[in-house]
XYZ file of N, CA and C in Angstrom:
387
model
N -3.703 10.532 9.951
C -2.711 11.386 10.551
C -1.422 11.225 9.769
N -0.740 12.314 9.498
C 0.480 12.261 8.703
C 1.585 13.008 9.401
N 2.811 12.729 8.998
C 3.960 13.419 9.544
C 5.047 13.480 8.511
N 6.134 14.132 8.840
C 7.265 14.220 7.922
C 8.483 13.602 8.582
N 9.222 12.837 7.793
C 10.461 12.238 8.245
C 11.494 12.481 7.160
N 12.594 13.103 7.509
C 13.664 13.370 6.559
C 13.145 14.053 5.300
N 12.201 14.959 5.454
C 11.676 15.695 4.318
C 10.670 14.923 3.484
N 10.390 13.677 3.843
C 9.425 12.877 3.107
C 8.234 12.631 4.013
N 7.074 12.914 3.507
C 5.860 12.742 4.294
C 5.536 11.268 4.410
N 5.212 10.828 5.596
C 4.836 9.445 5.821
C 3.401 9.407 6.291
N 2.787 8.252 6.177
C 1.391 8.106 6.519
C 1.249 7.124 7.675
N 0.455 7.493 8.648
C 0.155 6.575 9.729
C -1.290 6.148 9.613
N -1.725 5.264 10.484
C -3.076 4.718 10.414
C -4.124 5.813 10.452
N -5.078 5.738 9.596
C -6.143 6.724 9.493
C -7.358 6.276 10.278
N -8.026 7.220 10.906
C -9.234 6.898 11.639
C -10.357 6.474 10.702
N -10.219 6.744 9.417
C -11.248 6.378 8.462
C -11.216 4.921 8.055
N -10.202 4.171 8.469
C -10.112 2.766 8.105
C -11.042 1.965 8.990
N -12.040 1.380 8.397
C -13.002 0.620 9.165
C -12.988 -0.861 8.805
N -12.339 -1.227 7.718
C -12.358 -2.606 7.252
C -11.319 -3.444 7.991
N -11.781 -4.447 8.755
C -10.813 -5.324 9.421
C -9.950 -6.069 8.418
N -10.514 -6.417 7.247
C -9.736 -7.124 6.235
C -8.577 -6.275 5.736
N -8.823 -4.963 5.534
C -7.760 -4.072 5.085
C -6.651 -4.033 6.119
N -6.998 -3.917 7.376
C -5.983 -3.842 8.433
C -5.165 -5.124 8.500
N -5.779 -6.247 8.199
C -5.084 -7.533 8.273
C -4.139 -7.750 7.098
N -4.214 -6.915 6.085
C -3.359 -7.089 4.916
C -2.438 -5.889 4.717
N -2.176 -5.147 5.765
C -1.312 -3.979 5.659
C 0.084 -4.378 5.215
N 0.659 -3.569 4.359
C 2.028 -3.786 3.913
C 2.975 -3.018 4.823
N 4.217 -3.411 4.812
C 5.240 -2.769 5.620
C 6.154 -1.940 4.728
N 6.873 -1.009 5.316
C 7.831 -0.196 4.565
C 8.757 -1.120 3.780
N 9.016 -0.762 2.533
C 9.886 -1.565 1.677
C 9.144 -2.646 0.917
N 7.829 -2.724 1.119
C 7.014 -3.696 0.407
C 5.926 -2.970 -0.358
N 5.387 -3.665 -1.332
C 4.256 -3.120 -2.077
C 3.463 -4.283 -2.634
N 2.251 -4.010 -3.051
C 1.417 -5.028 -3.663
C 0.709 -4.406 -4.858
N -0.190 -5.158 -5.467
C -0.936 -4.627 -6.601
C -2.419 -4.555 -6.252
N -3.139 -3.729 -7.000
C -4.583 -3.632 -6.812
C -5.223 -5.012 -6.981
N -4.798 -5.749 -8.004
C -5.381 -7.063 -8.279
C -5.135 -8.071 -7.180
N -3.889 -8.132 -6.676
C -3.576 -9.091 -5.613
C -4.333 -8.762 -4.333
N -4.325 -7.499 -3.945
C -5.019 -7.105 -2.722
C -6.526 -7.318 -2.880
N -7.065 -6.991 -4.041
C -8.496 -7.176 -4.286
C -8.886 -8.642 -4.148
N -8.057 -9.522 -4.687
C -8.367 -10.951 -4.606
C -8.439 -11.408 -3.150
N -7.501 -10.970 -2.337
C -7.490 -11.358 -0.925
C -8.693 -10.777 -0.187
N -9.112 -9.576 -0.579
C -10.233 -8.915 0.095
C -11.587 -9.334 -0.475
N -11.578 -10.147 -1.545
C -12.828 -10.633 -2.114
C -13.542 -9.620 -2.986
N -12.790 -8.810 -3.692
C -13.371 -7.820 -4.588
C -12.574 -7.826 -5.887
N -12.727 -6.805 -6.685
C -11.974 -6.663 -7.931
C -11.082 -5.428 -7.846
N -10.108 -5.347 -8.726
C -9.129 -4.260 -8.684
C -9.774 -2.882 -8.835
N -10.705 -2.731 -9.765
C -11.307 -1.418 -10.006
C -12.084 -0.895 -8.791
N -12.970 -1.687 -8.190
C -13.652 -1.179 -6.990
C -12.683 -0.880 -5.847
N -11.632 -1.700 -5.719
C -10.634 -1.431 -4.686
C -9.957 -0.093 -4.952
N -9.562 0.148 -6.189
C -8.949 1.425 -6.541
C -9.880 2.591 -6.258
N -11.157 2.424 -6.583
C -12.139 3.475 -6.298
C -12.234 3.742 -4.804
N -12.228 2.685 -4.012
C -12.312 2.848 -2.547
C -11.076 3.563 -2.013
N -9.913 3.153 -2.478
C -8.679 3.794 -2.004
C -8.616 5.262 -2.419
N -9.317 5.602 -3.487
C -9.332 6.990 -3.960
C -10.312 7.856 -3.174
N -11.170 7.220 -2.374
C -12.202 7.998 -1.691
C -12.269 7.794 -0.185
N -11.663 6.730 0.334
C -11.724 6.425 1.765
C -10.294 6.370 2.305
N -10.015 7.115 3.366
C -8.655 7.088 3.916
C -8.217 5.665 4.290
N -7.025 5.303 3.874
C -6.434 4.006 4.195
C -4.928 4.201 4.295
N -4.369 3.816 5.424
C -2.927 3.987 5.564
C -2.205 3.128 4.534
N -1.143 3.651 4.032
C -0.258 2.947 3.113
C -0.883 2.640 1.748
N -1.908 3.378 1.367
C -2.520 3.165 0.048
C -1.508 3.407 -1.071
N -0.479 4.204 -0.804
C 0.550 4.457 -1.816
C 1.374 3.211 -2.109
N 1.262 2.182 -1.276
C 1.989 0.935 -1.487
C 1.229 -0.039 -2.377
N 0.067 0.360 -2.871
C -0.713 -0.466 -3.788
C -0.487 0.089 -5.192
N 0.150 -0.721 -6.027
C 0.539 -0.287 -7.367
C -0.223 -1.060 -8.431
N -0.078 -0.627 -9.669
C -0.749 -1.348 -10.756
C -0.004 -2.647 -11.057
N -0.564 -3.451 -11.937
C -0.003 -4.775 -12.229
C 1.406 -4.717 -12.798
N 1.762 -3.597 -13.426
C 3.108 -3.439 -13.984
C 4.108 -2.930 -12.949
N 3.653 -2.677 -11.727
C 4.548 -2.177 -10.691
C 4.693 -0.676 -10.691
N 3.773 0.003 -11.343
C 3.821 1.459 -11.399
C 2.744 2.097 -10.549
N 2.929 3.352 -10.275
C 1.929 4.124 -9.546
C 0.816 4.460 -10.529
N -0.397 4.190 -10.135
C -1.537 4.446 -11.014
C -1.572 5.910 -11.420
N -1.855 6.149 -12.689
C -1.989 7.526 -13.172
C -3.120 8.248 -12.449
N -4.071 7.496 -11.912
C -5.208 8.089 -11.200
C -4.947 8.257 -9.707
N -3.751 7.857 -9.219
C -3.483 7.968 -7.782
C -3.512 9.426 -7.344
N -4.222 9.679 -6.266
C -4.291 11.004 -5.637
C -4.289 10.825 -4.129
N -3.609 11.710 -3.447
C -3.699 11.745 -1.988
C -5.072 12.278 -1.621
N -5.644 11.779 -0.556
C -6.945 12.275 -0.128
C -6.842 13.640 0.536
N -5.664 13.961 1.097
C -5.452 15.276 1.690
C -5.221 16.262 0.545
N -6.120 17.227 0.389
C -6.074 18.120 -0.773
C -4.792 18.940 -0.854
N -4.151 19.209 0.278
C -2.931 20.018 0.272
C -1.667 19.174 0.103
N -1.820 17.883 -0.016
C -0.667 16.996 -0.098
C -0.175 16.911 -1.535
N 1.093 17.227 -1.736
C 1.646 17.240 -3.089
C 2.896 16.371 -3.233
N 3.290 15.670 -2.166
C 4.506 14.875 -2.270
C 4.314 13.703 -3.233
N 5.413 13.274 -3.795
C 5.447 12.245 -4.817
C 5.421 10.859 -4.166
N 4.417 10.024 -4.466
C 4.368 8.704 -3.845
C 5.592 7.847 -4.177
N 6.170 8.041 -5.343
C 7.376 7.275 -5.680
C 8.521 7.630 -4.730
N 8.688 8.910 -4.428
C 9.741 9.310 -3.489
C 9.503 8.712 -2.111
N 8.259 8.644 -1.699
C 7.946 8.040 -0.399
C 8.279 6.554 -0.427
N 7.872 5.876 -1.487
C 8.180 4.453 -1.608
C 9.689 4.220 -1.594
N 10.424 5.030 -2.321
C 11.884 4.894 -2.339
C 12.463 5.154 -0.944
N 11.962 6.149 -0.251
C 12.423 6.450 1.111
C 12.151 5.263 2.036
N 11.045 4.560 1.793
C 10.687 3.401 2.605
C 11.485 2.154 2.228
N 12.205 2.214 1.112
C 13.033 1.085 0.718
C 12.590 0.358 -0.531
N 11.519 0.802 -1.179
C 11.095 0.167 -2.429
C 12.037 0.634 -3.532
N 12.595 -0.331 -4.238
C 13.483 -0.025 -5.352
C 12.675 0.006 -6.641
N 13.073 0.839 -7.548
C 12.438 0.897 -8.862
C 13.438 0.395 -9.886
N 13.038 -0.636 -10.640
C 13.944 -1.244 -11.609
C 14.019 -0.438 -12.904
N 13.025 0.381 -13.142
C 13.037 1.307 -14.276
C 12.494 2.632 -13.758
N 12.362 3.578 -14.646
C 11.854 4.892 -14.231
C 10.442 4.817 -13.669
N 9.686 3.798 -14.057
C 8.291 3.750 -13.633
C 7.857 2.462 -12.941
N 8.733 1.461 -12.865
C 8.325 0.157 -12.320
C 9.095 -0.212 -11.062
N 8.308 -0.606 -10.049
C 8.923 -1.055 -8.799
C 9.543 -2.437 -8.999
N 10.578 -2.688 -8.235
C 11.287 -3.963 -8.286
C 10.304 -5.104 -7.978
N 10.150 -6.064 -8.883
C 9.198 -7.157 -8.663
C 9.514 -8.008 -7.428
N 10.768 -8.031 -6.999
C 11.123 -8.870 -5.844
C 10.530 -8.352 -4.539
N 10.051 -7.118 -4.511
C 9.473 -6.556 -3.295
C 7.951 -6.606 -3.291
N 7.391 -7.239 -4.286
C 5.932 -7.337 -4.409
C 5.383 -8.380 -3.445
N 4.373 -8.012 -2.698
C 3.629 -8.975 -1.897
C 2.570 -9.587 -2.801
N 2.654 -10.878 -3.007
C 1.723 -11.596 -3.882
C 0.453 -11.942 -3.103
N -0.492 -12.554 -3.782
C -1.716 -13.017 -3.123
C -1.348 -13.932 -1.957
N -0.423 -14.855 -2.190
C -0.014 -15.790 -1.139
C 0.600 -15.053 0.051
N 1.438 -14.067 -0.212
C 2.046 -13.286 0.874
C 0.972 -12.552 1.678
N 0.034 -11.941 0.977
C -1.035 -11.195 1.645
C -1.930 -12.133 2.458
N -2.202 -13.315 1.921
C -3.006 -14.281 2.670
C -2.276 -14.725 3.936
N -0.952 -14.863 3.842
C -0.161 -15.229 5.026
C -0.229 -14.118 6.067
N -0.112 -12.873 5.630
C -0.223 -11.742 6.552
C -1.606 -11.706 7.196
N -2.622 -11.931 6.391
C -3.987 -11.918 6.907
C -4.187 -13.035 7.927
N -3.697 -14.206 7.619
C -3.821 -15.344 8.527
C -3.068 -15.086 9.827
N -1.870 -14.532 9.707
C -1.077 -14.231 10.903
C -1.774 -13.188 11.772
N -2.386 -12.197 11.134
C -3.106 -11.167 11.895
C -4.312 -11.778 12.601
N -4.997 -12.690 11.932
C -6.151 -13.350 12.539
C -5.722 -14.242 13.688
N -4.577 -14.897 13.538
C -4.060 -15.772 14.588
C -3.291 -15.011 15.649
N -3.025 -13.727 15.378
C -2.245 -12.887 16.288
C -0.872 -13.499 16.531
N -0.251 -13.990 15.444
C 1.077 -14.578 15.549
C 2.134 -13.546 15.239
N 3.345 -13.837 15.629
C 4.480 -12.952 15.408
C 5.002 -13.176 14.001
N 4.993 -12.105 13.175
C 5.461 -12.199 11.793
C 6.981 -12.130 11.686
N 7.681 -11.805 12.759
C 9.122 -11.631 12.667
C 9.873 -12.946 12.847
N 9.232 -13.967 13.336
C 9.918 -15.208 13.625
C 9.668 -16.193 12.596
């Protein structure tokens, strides 16, 4: 399900998400991760993860970037009529870009960060405290 906020399309949880591991490693607005880091936490490799994100609806897939902090050249929205720019959405959410093509490294969720999120989700603990 999608909506528009301030002229920028946002993505909410998709009914197609069936992987509990994916849900436990969701990123928040203003954060991003890489295919490699997320793949490691999910027990797969970057390429199969990228293939899955390209074919199975997953909320916030636009927050998964390549190792250099860029949007993959192969990134496509699964909604065929969707044409908004994922970089503009990321910027609207608070992700800064340090160059024309690279997201600010300080906002990257690393393997350790993702494992902490996954553990907190499994423990049902409050991430804000």
